[in-house]
Amino acid sequence: MTPRETRRLDTRHLGRSILLFDAVPSTNDLAASFAADPDAAGTVFVAEHQSSGRGQYGRLWQARPGSSLLLSVLLFPPPELRRPVILTAWVAVAVADAIRDLTGAQVRIKWPNDLLVGGKKICGILIEQSGGVVVGLGLNRDQTAAEFDAAGLPDATSLGLVAGKRIDRDSALDRVLRHLDAGYDRLLNGERRELETVWKERVGLIGQPVRIDFADGTARLGRLRDMGFDGIELQSGEYANEVIPPERIRGLTGC
Ligand code: BTN
């Protein structure tokens, strides 16, 4: 598959090679097809349109051609960073910072990896691991409220809607990649605790009543005492103070 255009950024780890395509089945699948090539580390695959874009839990991810920033990055992080909760926190915080820069809006992280502005979803993240790690994200950029309503997505928003003006693809791409790169550099330099602190703040549920949905289909209600990469502390009647490994949690919502 031949890109329409290639570019380079003066970043450290990702974006030094950017391949832009008009249409691909899925940028995540394209990035994964390079996972046997260590030289492809940090390559960014961007598409205007995906014919089989994938979301979490095997869902389809659809976007009008040209409406969204659709990209995937291939990376080979060291083993200690290959934990979904750490990778997800890194991407969520970095993209939230990029959205803030582009629009001025406050962004919340909804467990595990949705980004919300004013309670509406603006970005979805799909991180997949095989030989390498593929970080995929779909950032709504140019959609109107009428378009979301017509698609049956009243709880979605876009950069343009939030900013009140059009945000072009290249500005969004540049901001997102620079924040991802800087955050990845900090993680490689051992700054896990710093990321954990910002992530916790952006989830914004400490001290509040929450519902935890587990991967096995069960759920529990309680008060969120604390959260970190090594455990989510829940206080509930049944279990006075329980520390739950993040890997067991599928959803964490305020209630
Ligand atoms: C979600 O379900 O919220 C995650 C959506 C992730 C979509 C992005 S778009 C670019 C990349 N390629 C894919 O096929 N999926 C991700």
PDB file of N, CA, C and O in Angstrom, residues 120 143-150 153-154 156 158 161:
ATOM      1  N   LYS A 120     -19.364  14.707  26.471  1.00  0.00           N
ATOM      2  CA  LYS A 120     -19.534  14.075  25.147  1.00  0.00           C
ATOM      3  C   LYS A 120     -18.200  13.546  24.630  1.00  0.00           C
ATOM      4  O   LYS A 120     -17.158  14.188  24.792  1.00  0.00           O
ATOM      5  N   GLN A 143     -16.905  17.191  12.537  1.00  0.00           N
ATOM      6  CA  GLN A 143     -18.341  16.839  12.477  1.00  0.00           C
ATOM      7  C   GLN A 143     -19.195  17.936  13.115  1.00  0.00           C
ATOM      8  O   GLN A 143     -18.771  18.602  14.060  1.00  0.00           O
ATOM      9  N   THR A 144     -20.420  18.063  12.609  1.00  0.00           N
ATOM     10  CA  THR A 144     -21.379  19.009  13.185  1.00  0.00           C
ATOM     11  C   THR A 144     -22.320  18.244  14.123  1.00  0.00           C
ATOM     12  O   THR A 144     -22.417  17.012  14.049  1.00  0.00           O
ATOM     13  N   ALA A 145     -23.052  19.005  14.939  1.00  0.00           N
ATOM     14  CA  ALA A 145     -24.010  18.367  15.857  1.00  0.00           C
ATOM     15  C   ALA A 145     -25.087  17.639  15.043  1.00  0.00           C
ATOM     16  O   ALA A 145     -25.513  16.535  15.403  1.00  0.00           O
ATOM     17  N   ALA A 146     -25.505  18.253  13.928  1.00  0.00           N
ATOM     18  CA  ALA A 146     -26.553  17.626  13.093  1.00  0.00           C
ATOM     19  C   ALA A 146     -26.050  16.293  12.528  1.00  0.00           C
ATOM     20  O   ALA A 146     -26.799  15.312  12.452  1.00  0.00           O
ATOM     21  N   GLU A 147     -24.777  16.275  12.176  1.00  0.00           N
ATOM     22  CA  GLU A 147     -24.191  15.039  11.631  1.00  0.00           C
ATOM     23  C   GLU A 147     -24.174  13.929  12.695  1.00  0.00           C
ATOM     24  O   GLU A 147     -24.511  12.781  12.415  1.00  0.00           O
ATOM     25  N   PHE A 148     -23.790  14.291  13.910  1.00  0.00           N
ATOM     26  CA  PHE A 148     -23.786  13.287  14.985  1.00  0.00           C
ATOM     27  C   PHE A 148     -25.208  12.813  15.275  1.00  0.00           C
ATOM     28  O   PHE A 148     -25.438  11.627  15.485  1.00  0.00           O
ATOM     29  N   ASP A 149     -26.159  13.747  15.285  1.00  0.00           N
ATOM     30  CA  ASP A 149     -27.548  13.358  15.549  1.00  0.00           C
ATOM     31  C   ASP A 149     -28.041  12.389  14.481  1.00  0.00           C
ATOM     32  O   ASP A 149     -28.660  11.372  14.786  1.00  0.00           O
ATOM     33  N   ALA A 150     -27.732  12.718  13.213  1.00  0.00           N
ATOM     34  CA  ALA A 150     -28.192  11.862  12.109  1.00  0.00           C
ATOM     35  C   ALA A 150     -27.563  10.472  12.185  1.00  0.00           C
ATOM     36  O   ALA A 150     -28.161   9.487  11.756  1.00  0.00           O
ATOM     37  N   LEU A 153     -25.611   9.513  17.223  1.00  0.00           N
ATOM     38  CA  LEU A 153     -24.545   9.705  18.219  1.00  0.00           C
ATOM     39  C   LEU A 153     -24.700  11.063  18.914  1.00  0.00           C
ATOM     40  O   LEU A 153     -23.839  11.948  18.794  1.00  0.00           O
ATOM     41  N   PRO A 154     -25.807  11.262  19.635  1.00  0.00           N
ATOM     42  CA  PRO A 154     -26.013  12.579  20.261  1.00  0.00           C
ATOM     43  C   PRO A 154     -24.980  12.886  21.345  1.00  0.00           C
ATOM     44  O   PRO A 154     -24.810  14.042  21.720  1.00  0.00           O
ATOM     45  N   ALA A 156     -21.745  12.609  21.148  1.00  0.00           N
ATOM     46  CA  ALA A 156     -20.404  12.787  20.573  1.00  0.00           C
ATOM     47  C   ALA A 156     -20.190  14.260  20.259  1.00  0.00           C
ATOM     48  O   ALA A 156     -21.141  15.016  20.022  1.00  0.00           O
ATOM     49  N   SER A 158     -16.930  17.195  18.562  1.00  0.00           N
ATOM     50  CA  SER A 158     -15.739  17.271  17.700  1.00  0.00           C
ATOM     51  C   SER A 158     -14.917  18.496  18.085  1.00  0.00           C
ATOM     52  O   SER A 158     -15.408  19.407  18.775  1.00  0.00           O
ATOM     53  N   LEU A 161     -16.674  21.672  16.973  1.00  0.00           N
ATOM     54  CA  LEU A 161     -17.814  22.068  17.800  1.00  0.00           C
ATOM     55  C   LEU A 161     -17.341  22.692  19.112  1.00  0.00           C
ATOM     56  O   LEU A 161     -17.877  23.684  19.570  1.00  0.00           O
TER      57      LEU A 161
END
